[in-house]
PDB file of C-alpha atoms in Angstrom:
ATOM      1  CA  MET C   1      84.829  63.322  88.151  1.00 33.00           C
ATOM      2  CA  PRO C   2      85.151  66.782  86.953  1.00 34.00           C
ATOM      3  CA  LYS C   3      86.572  69.139  89.179  1.00 36.00           C
ATOM      4  CA  THR C   4      84.453  71.461  91.327  1.00 39.00           C
ATOM      5  CA  PRO C   5      85.464  75.128  90.272  1.00 39.00           C
ATOM      6  CA  SER C   6      87.514  76.817  93.428  1.00 40.00           C
ATOM      7  CA  PRO C   7      86.871  80.600  93.882  1.00 39.00           C
ATOM      8  CA  GLU C   8      90.262  81.430  92.667  1.00 39.00           C
ATOM      9  CA  ASP C   9      89.166  79.603  89.255  1.00 40.00           C
ATOM     10  CA  TYR C  10      85.972  81.338  89.195  1.00 40.00           C
ATOM     11  CA  ALA C  11      86.989  84.880  89.598  1.00 40.00           C
ATOM     12  CA  MET C  12      89.918  84.318  87.680  1.00 38.00           C
ATOM     13  CA  ASN C  13      87.289  83.498  84.635  1.00 43.00           C
ATOM     14  CA  VAL C  14      85.022  86.564  84.892  1.00 51.00           C
ATOM     15  CA  ALA C  15      87.738  88.411  82.957  1.00 59.00           C
ATOM     16  CA  ALA C  16      86.100  89.008  79.469  1.00 64.00           C
ATOM     17  CA  PRO C  17      87.626  86.044  77.220  1.00 69.00           C
ATOM     18  CA  PRO C  18      88.658  87.586  73.524  1.00 67.00           C
ATOM     19  CA  GLY C  19      86.186  88.793  71.854  1.00 73.00           C
ATOM     20  CA  PHE C  20      83.462  89.385  73.993  1.00 81.00           C
ATOM     21  CA  ASP C  21      80.980  91.519  73.323  1.00 89.00           C
ATOM     22  CA  ALA C  22      79.608  92.914  76.242  1.00 91.00           C
ATOM     23  CA  GLN C  23      77.114  95.264  74.255  1.00 93.00           C
ATOM     24  CA  ALA C  24      75.656  91.865  73.329  1.00 94.00           C
ATOM     25  CA  VAL C  25      75.173  90.789  76.833  1.00 94.00           C
ATOM     26  CA  PRO C  26      71.350  90.897  77.797  1.00 94.00           C
ATOM     27  CA  ILE C  27      69.804  94.005  79.999  1.00 96.00           C
ATOM     28  CA  HIS C  28      68.494  92.733  83.602  1.00 95.00           C
ATOM     29  CA  GLU C  29      67.196  95.520  84.752  1.00 96.00           C
ATOM     30  CA  THR C  30      67.539  99.383  84.633  1.00 97.00           C
ATOM     31  CA  CYS C  31      68.346 101.564  87.434  1.00 98.00           C
ATOM     32  CA  ALA C  32      65.308 104.301  86.401  1.00 97.00           C
ATOM     33  CA  HIS C  33      63.709 103.723  89.862  1.00 97.00           C
ATOM     34  CA  GLU C  34      66.359 104.950  91.823  1.00 98.00           C
ATOM     35  CA  LYS C  35      66.989 108.109  93.224  1.00 97.00           C
ATOM     36  CA  LYS C  36      67.890 111.320  91.160  1.00 98.00           C
ATOM     37  CA  VAL C  37      71.102 112.954  91.844  1.00 98.00           C
ATOM     38  CA  ALA C  38      70.265 116.720  93.422  1.00 97.00           C
ATOM     39  CA  LYS C  39      71.171 119.661  90.538  1.00 97.00           C
ATOM     40  CA  GLU C  40      73.366 121.389  92.952  1.00 97.00           C
ATOM     41  CA  PHE C  41      75.591 118.312  93.223  1.00 98.00           C
ATOM     42  CA  LEU C  42      76.386 118.475  89.747  1.00 98.00           C
ATOM     43  CA  GLU C  43      77.532 122.474  89.570  1.00 97.00           C
ATOM     44  CA  PRO C  44      80.973 123.144  90.755  1.00 98.00           C
ATOM     45  CA  ALA C  45      80.682 124.518  93.531  1.00 97.00           C
ATOM     46  CA  GLY C  46      78.065 121.490  95.215  1.00 97.00           C
ATOM     47  CA  LEU C  47      80.573 118.518  94.071  1.00 97.00           C
ATOM     48  CA  LYS C  48      83.674 119.796  95.376  1.00 97.00           C
ATOM     49  CA  LEU C  49      81.672 120.392  98.988  1.00 97.00           C
ATOM     50  CA  ARG C  50      80.165 116.719  98.905  1.00 97.00           C
ATOM     51  CA  LEU C  51      83.364 115.337  97.486  1.00 97.00           C
ATOM     52  CA  GLN C  52      85.860 117.196 100.442  1.00 95.00           C
ATOM     53  CA  SER C  53      82.948 116.923 103.082  1.00 96.00           C
ATOM     54  CA  PRO C  54      81.476 113.555 102.369  1.00 95.00           C
ATOM     55  CA  PRO C  55      78.466 112.045 104.438  1.00 95.00           C
ATOM     56  CA  GLN C  56      77.752 108.755 105.421  1.00 95.00           C
ATOM     57  CA  TRP C  57      77.334 106.465 102.450  1.00 96.00           C
ATOM     58  CA  GLU C  58      77.872 102.851 101.659  1.00 95.00           C
ATOM     59  CA  PRO C  59      79.853 102.446  97.947  1.00 96.00           C
ATOM     60  CA  GLU C  60      78.585  99.708  95.590  1.00 96.00           C
ATOM     61  CA  ILE C  61      80.473  96.698  95.377  1.00 94.00           C
ATOM     62  CA  THR C  62      79.798  95.145  91.946  1.00 94.00           C
ATOM     63  CA  ASP C  63      80.538  91.672  90.793  1.00 92.00           C
ATOM     64  CA  GLU C  64      84.328  92.086  89.920  1.00 91.00           C
ATOM     65  CA  ASN C  65      85.243  93.601  92.727  1.00 93.00           C
ATOM     66  CA  ARG C  66      83.567  90.356  95.138  1.00 91.00           C
ATOM     67  CA  HIS C  67      85.719  87.801  92.757  1.00 87.00           C
ATOM     68  CA  VAL C  68      89.023  89.504  92.835  1.00 91.00           C
ATOM     69  CA  ILE C  69      88.605  89.687  96.799  1.00 92.00           C
ATOM     70  CA  ALA C  70      87.745  86.046  96.520  1.00 89.00           C
ATOM     71  CA  ALA C  71      90.648  85.040  94.664  1.00 87.00           C
ATOM     72  CA  ASP C  72      92.849  87.023  96.178  1.00 91.00           C
ATOM     73  CA  ILE C  73      94.050  88.433  92.916  1.00 91.00           C
ATOM     74  CA  ILE C  74      95.614  91.565  94.266  1.00 93.00           C
ATOM     75  CA  ALA C  75      98.143  89.706  96.863  1.00 90.00           C
ATOM     76  CA  LYS C  76      98.618  87.396  94.194  1.00 92.00           C
ATOM     77  CA  ARG C  77     100.179  89.912  92.207  1.00 89.00           C
ATOM     78  CA  GLU C  78     101.975  91.262  94.792  1.00 91.00           C
ATOM     79  CA  SER C  79     103.547  88.128  95.883  1.00 91.00           C
ATOM     80  CA  ALA C  80     104.826  87.679  92.059  1.00 90.00           C
ATOM     81  CA  GLY C  81     106.838  91.407  92.202  1.00 90.00           C
ATOM     82  CA  LYS C  82     103.975  93.112  89.918  1.00 90.00           C
ATOM     83  CA  VAL C  83     102.260  96.363  90.167  1.00 85.00           C
ATOM     84  CA  THR C  84      98.992  96.767  91.483  1.00 92.00           C
ATOM     85  CA  LYS C  85      98.711 100.452  92.661  1.00 96.00           C
ATOM     86  CA  ALA C  86      97.187 102.151  90.238  1.00 97.00           C
ATOM     87  CA  ALA C  87      94.874 105.601  89.392  1.00 98.00           C
ATOM     88  CA  VAL C  88      92.485 107.594  86.878  1.00 98.00           C
ATOM     89  CA  LEU C  89      91.210 110.896  86.682  1.00 98.00           C
ATOM     90  CA  ILE C  90      87.655 111.751  86.614  1.00 98.00           C
ATOM     91  CA  PRO C  91      87.856 115.075  84.614  1.00 98.00           C
ATOM     92  CA  LEU C  92      84.891 116.986  84.553  1.00 98.00           C
ATOM     93  CA  VAL C  93      85.429 119.843  82.198  1.00 98.00           C
ATOM     94  CA  LEU C  94      84.541 122.802  83.013  1.00 98.00           C
ATOM     95  CA  LYS C  95      81.434 124.037  80.067  1.00 94.00           C
ATOM     96  CA  GLU C  96      78.785 127.055  79.971  1.00 91.00           C
ATOM     97  CA  GLY C  97      75.983 123.990  79.815  1.00 91.00           C
ATOM     98  CA  GLY C  98      77.218 121.940  82.812  1.00 96.00           C
ATOM     99  CA  LEU C  99      79.977 119.588  83.407  1.00 98.00           C
ATOM    100  CA  SER C 100      80.963 116.826  81.161  1.00 98.00           C
ATOM    101  CA  VAL C 101      83.259 114.144  81.368  1.00 98.00           C
ATOM    102  CA  LEU C 102      86.131 113.563  79.174  1.00 98.00           C
ATOM    103  CA  LEU C 103      86.786 110.104  78.119  1.00 98.00           C
ATOM    104  CA  THR C 104      89.038 108.088  76.268  1.00 96.00           C
ATOM    105  CA  GLN C 105      88.567 105.024  74.162  1.00 93.00           C
ATOM    106  CA  ARG C 106      91.956 102.645  74.179  1.00 84.00           C
ATOM    107  CA  THR C 107      93.393 100.787  71.550  1.00 82.00           C
ATOM    108  CA  ASN C 108      92.278  97.006  70.644  1.00 64.00           C
ATOM    109  CA  HIS C 109      95.767  95.639  70.877  1.00 54.00           C
ATOM    110  CA  LEU C 110      96.351  96.429  74.435  1.00 53.00           C
ATOM    111  CA  ARG C 111      96.680  93.498  76.800  1.00 57.00           C
ATOM    112  CA  ASP C 112      94.262  94.937  78.882  1.00 55.00           C
ATOM    113  CA  HIS C 113      90.569  96.280  78.644  1.00 51.00           C
ATOM    114  CA  ALA C 114      91.557  96.536  74.840  1.00 52.00           C
ATOM    115  CA  GLY C 115      88.520  98.831  72.945  1.00 61.00           C
ATOM    116  CA  GLN C 116      87.168  99.739  76.111  1.00 86.00           C
ATOM    117  CA  ILE C 117      86.384 103.291  77.408  1.00 94.00           C
ATOM    118  CA  SER C 118      88.121 104.150  80.165  1.00 94.00           C
ATOM    119  CA  PHE C 119      89.342 107.472  82.124  1.00 97.00           C
ATOM    120  CA  PRO C 120      92.918 108.603  81.648  1.00 97.00           C
ATOM    121  CA  GLY C 121      95.154 106.998  84.057  1.00 96.00           C
ATOM    122  CA  GLY C 122      97.388 103.860  84.442  1.00 94.00           C
ATOM    123  CA  ARG C 123      99.664 102.436  86.434  1.00 94.00           C
ATOM    124  CA  MET C 124     101.934 104.225  89.347  1.00 96.00           C
ATOM    125  CA  ASP C 125     105.412 104.675  88.743  1.00 96.00           C
ATOM    126  CA  PRO C 126     107.868 104.222  91.468  1.00 94.00           C
ATOM    127  CA  GLU C 127     108.386 108.547  91.409  1.00 95.00           C
ATOM    128  CA  ASP C 128     104.721 109.166  91.805  1.00 97.00           C
ATOM    129  CA  GLN C 129     104.242 109.948  95.286  1.00 96.00           C
ATOM    130  CA  SER C 130     100.527 110.112  95.361  1.00 97.00           C
ATOM    131  CA  PRO C 131      97.960 108.641  93.309  1.00 98.00           C
ATOM    132  CA  ASN C 132      97.069 112.494  92.266  1.00 98.00           C
ATOM    133  CA  ASP C 133     100.698 112.404  90.875  1.00 98.00           C
ATOM    134  CA  THR C 134      99.934 108.975  88.792  1.00 98.00           C
ATOM    135  CA  ALA C 135      96.755 110.527  87.330  1.00 98.00           C
ATOM    136  CA  LEU C 136      98.013 113.492  86.155  1.00 98.00           C
ATOM    137  CA  ARG C 137     100.849 112.276  84.429  1.00 98.00           C
ATOM    138  CA  GLU C 138      99.146 109.400  82.908  1.00 97.00           C
ATOM    139  CA  SER C 139      97.047 111.850  81.842  1.00 98.00           C
ATOM    140  CA  GLN C 140      99.290 114.177  80.138  1.00 97.00           C
ATOM    141  CA  GLU C 141     100.829 111.253  78.456  1.00 97.00           C
ATOM    142  CA  GLU C 142      97.505 109.366  77.286  1.00 96.00           C
ATOM    143  CA  ILE C 143      96.170 112.730  75.751  1.00 97.00           C
ATOM    144  CA  GLY C 144      98.443 115.381  76.625  1.00 97.00           C
ATOM    145  CA  LEU C 145      96.139 117.255  79.221  1.00 97.00           C
ATOM    146  CA  ASP C 146      97.923 119.746  80.986  1.00 97.00           C
ATOM    147  CA  PRO C 147      98.337 119.357  84.510  1.00 97.00           C
ATOM    148  CA  LYS C 148      97.699 123.080  85.391  1.00 97.00           C
ATOM    149  CA  ARG C 149      94.533 122.967  84.322  1.00 98.00           C
ATOM    150  CA  VAL C 150      93.383 120.255  86.695  1.00 98.00           C
ATOM    151  CA  GLU C 151      92.309 121.026  89.852  1.00 98.00           C
ATOM    152  CA  ILE C 152      91.396 118.104  92.214  1.00 98.00           C
ATOM    153  CA  ILE C 153      88.900 118.057  94.131  1.00 98.00           C
ATOM    154  CA  GLY C 154      88.789 115.142  96.253  1.00 97.00           C
ATOM    155  CA  HIS C 155      89.013 111.012  95.355  1.00 98.00           C
ATOM    156  CA  MET C 156      87.057 107.920  95.441  1.00 97.00           C
ATOM    157  CA  PRO C 157      86.850 104.110  97.051  1.00 96.00           C
ATOM    158  CA  GLN C 158      89.333 102.779  95.253  1.00 95.00           C
ATOM    159  CA  TYR C 159      88.372  99.948  92.793  1.00 96.00           C
ATOM    160  CA  LEU C 160      89.545  96.526  92.247  1.00 94.00           C
ATOM    161  CA  THR C 161      89.925  95.119  88.533  1.00 92.00           C
ATOM    162  CA  VAL C 162      90.207  91.312  87.759  1.00 88.00           C
ATOM    163  CA  SER C 163      93.176  92.502  86.066  1.00 86.00           C
ATOM    164  CA  GLY C 164      94.718  92.714  89.204  1.00 90.00           C
ATOM    165  CA  TYR C 165      94.903  96.444  90.090  1.00 93.00           C
ATOM    166  CA  SER C 166      93.859  98.713  92.947  1.00 95.00           C
ATOM    167  CA  VAL C 167      92.548 101.805  91.413  1.00 97.00           C
ATOM    168  CA  THR C 168      91.924 105.235  93.272  1.00 98.00           C
ATOM    169  CA  PRO C 169      89.784 107.460  90.797  1.00 98.00           C
ATOM    170  CA  VAL C 170      91.117 111.445  91.103  1.00 98.00           C
ATOM    171  CA  VAL C 171      88.291 113.994  90.856  1.00 98.00           C
ATOM    172  CA  GLY C 172      89.132 116.970  89.047  1.00 98.00           C
ATOM    173  CA  LEU C 173      87.931 120.035  87.456  1.00 98.00           C
ATOM    174  CA  VAL C 174      89.400 120.859  84.279  1.00 98.00           C
ATOM    175  CA  GLN C 175      89.561 123.907  82.234  1.00 97.00           C
ATOM    176  CA  ALA C 176      89.085 122.829  78.445  1.00 92.00           C
ATOM    177  CA  GLN C 177      91.805 122.810  75.757  1.00 93.00           C
ATOM    178  CA  ALA C 178      91.637 123.168  72.494  1.00 88.00           C
ATOM    179  CA  GLU C 179      92.827 119.932  71.598  1.00 92.00           C
ATOM    180  CA  TYR C 180      94.530 116.537  72.619  1.00 95.00           C
ATOM    181  CA  VAL C 181      97.713 114.922  71.672  1.00 94.00           C
ATOM    182  CA  LEU C 182      96.849 111.285  71.766  1.00 95.00           C
ATOM    183  CA  ASP C 183      99.288 108.423  72.830  1.00 91.00           C
ATOM    184  CA  GLU C 184      98.365 106.635  69.789  1.00 86.00           C
ATOM    185  CA  PHE C 185      99.885 103.444  71.043  1.00 88.00           C
ATOM    186  CA  GLU C 186      97.178 103.156  73.938  1.00 86.00           C
ATOM    187  CA  VAL C 187      94.436 105.565  73.084  1.00 93.00           C
ATOM    188  CA  ALA C 188      92.064 105.627  69.702  1.00 92.00           C
ATOM    189  CA  ASP C 189      89.976 108.358  70.783  1.00 93.00           C
ATOM    190  CA  VAL C 190      88.631 111.150  73.240  1.00 95.00           C
ATOM    191  CA  PHE C 191      85.331 112.683  74.037  1.00 96.00           C
ATOM    192  CA  GLU C 192      83.166 113.669  76.586  1.00 97.00           C
ATOM    193  CA  VAL C 193      79.769 113.105  77.784  1.00 98.00           C
ATOM    194  CA  PRO C 194      77.636 115.385  80.010  1.00 98.00           C
ATOM    195  CA  LEU C 195      78.150 114.444  83.507  1.00 98.00           C
ATOM    196  CA  SER C 196      74.224 114.575  84.044  1.00 98.00           C
ATOM    197  CA  PHE C 197      73.296 112.123  81.522  1.00 98.00           C
ATOM    198  CA  LEU C 198      76.076 109.857  83.523  1.00 98.00           C
ATOM    199  CA  LEU C 199      74.910 110.117  86.604  1.00 98.00           C
ATOM    200  CA  ASP C 200      70.520 110.095  86.180  1.00 98.00           C
ATOM    201  CA  PRO C 201      70.264 106.475  87.293  1.00 98.00           C
ATOM    202  CA  ALA C 202      67.722 106.208  84.337  1.00 98.00           C
ATOM    203  CA  ASN C 203      70.442 105.954  82.075  1.00 98.00           C
ATOM    204  CA  HIS C 204      72.406 102.797  83.992  1.00 98.00           C
ATOM    205  CA  GLN C 205      71.310  99.709  83.161  1.00 98.00           C
ATOM    206  CA  VAL C 206      72.385  96.273  84.504  1.00 97.00           C
ATOM    207  CA  ARG C 207      73.709  93.000  82.218  1.00 96.00           C
ATOM    208  CA  LEU C 208      73.640  89.583  83.118  1.00 94.00           C
ATOM    209  CA  TRP C 209      76.516  87.617  81.251  1.00 90.00           C
ATOM    210  CA  GLN C 210      75.775  83.594  81.594  1.00 85.00           C
ATOM    211  CA  SER C 211      79.695  81.847  81.570  1.00 76.00           C
ATOM    212  CA  GLU C 212      80.341  78.163  82.921  1.00 73.00           C
ATOM    213  CA  GLN C 213      81.303  79.702  85.873  1.00 66.00           C
ATOM    214  CA  GLY C 214      77.773  81.322  86.439  1.00 71.00           C
ATOM    215  CA  GLY C 215      76.307  84.650  86.151  1.00 78.00           C
ATOM    216  CA  ARG C 216      78.546  88.746  86.419  1.00 87.00           C
ATOM    217  CA  ARG C 217      76.477  91.033  86.336  1.00 93.00           C
ATOM    218  CA  PHE C 218      77.810  94.648  85.109  1.00 95.00           C
ATOM    219  CA  TYR C 219      76.922  97.975  84.795  1.00 97.00           C
ATOM    220  CA  SER C 220      76.315  99.744  81.472  1.00 97.00           C
ATOM    221  CA  MET C 221      75.711 103.610  80.237  1.00 98.00           C
ATOM    222  CA  PRO C 222      75.230 103.264  76.707  1.00 97.00           C
ATOM    223  CA  TYR C 223      75.685 107.252  75.119  1.00 97.00           C
ATOM    224  CA  GLU C 224      75.165 107.892  71.578  1.00 96.00           C
ATOM    225  CA  ASN C 225      77.463 105.259  69.681  1.00 93.00           C
ATOM    226  CA  ARG C 226      79.705 104.897  72.928  1.00 96.00           C
ATOM    227  CA  PHE C 227      78.979 101.865  75.047  1.00 96.00           C
ATOM    228  CA  ILE C 228      80.399 102.742  78.375  1.00 97.00           C
ATOM    229  CA  TRP C 229      80.732  99.518  80.871  1.00 95.00           C
ATOM    230  CA  GLY C 230      82.605  97.528  83.277  1.00 92.00           C
ATOM    231  CA  ALA C 231      85.479  99.408  85.967  1.00 94.00           C
ATOM    232  CA  THR C 232      84.367 102.693  83.820  1.00 96.00           C
ATOM    233  CA  ALA C 233      80.551 102.092  84.613  1.00 97.00           C
ATOM    234  CA  GLY C 234      81.555 100.836  88.536  1.00 97.00           C
ATOM    235  CA  MET C 235      83.072 103.869  89.733  1.00 98.00           C
ATOM    236  CA  LEU C 236      80.703 106.270  88.088  1.00 98.00           C
ATOM    237  CA  ARG C 237      78.337 104.506  89.916  1.00 98.00           C
ATOM    238  CA  ASN C 238      80.265 105.035  93.131  1.00 98.00           C
ATOM    239  CA  LEU C 239      80.359 108.952  92.419  1.00 98.00           C
ATOM    240  CA  TYR C 240      76.641 108.828  91.788  1.00 98.00           C
ATOM    241  CA  HIS C 241      76.144 106.803  95.001  1.00 98.00           C
ATOM    242  CA  LEU C 242      78.197 109.563  97.193  1.00 98.00           C
ATOM    243  CA  LEU C 243      75.876 112.314  95.127  1.00 98.00           C
ATOM    244  CA  LYS C 244      72.702 110.712  95.880  1.00 97.00           C
ATOM    245  CA  VAL C 245      72.700 110.957  99.618  1.00 91.00           C
TER     246      VAL C 245
END
């Protein structure tokens, strides 16, 4: 008799298989009908005010988040003695033409999220006192971002990943530096995308991946020759939800 997949089996199998091509997954819908972010909240002063004095709002729970909760992936990882706390920096670079988001392209040989576009960041080390420490340390290690050039202006709700991490997004205003020194093992490239593009719902796509366990919806935000999706897109969606209110 065929085994009925348990919630744990279902959740553990939503991780993208080797060779998974997210860009080939069909677009289910776009979010062009959703409310746009007011221009004032795309500027440094408005962003700081909103992050430091947020209104009542609801973070979006993605399918990835639901599967992690259903399978209790975080607790199982903790019981095995593995690190589950992580932090990323959402680096908003101060430019004359408006804020841009600094993103990294991960190398293809990494165990988790190989080849994907992500924010600089990673696991919390024992010496890290807070998510801020983790985000700044990892950003310096991965792309050579000088912590002195970063003004932390707030945090977003934790984002749960199928790889077993509870990630705190740390939002910072960044003074642009002339060049970035990449950790060649982890980072293949670094680039910028206008914040106004990433927070425009017209550029948010919902894709529906069908597997033996059912369907999984995820967000994507293609920009030029870059394909932003998964946890990175999920965190950007929450920043959008906070700022659109």
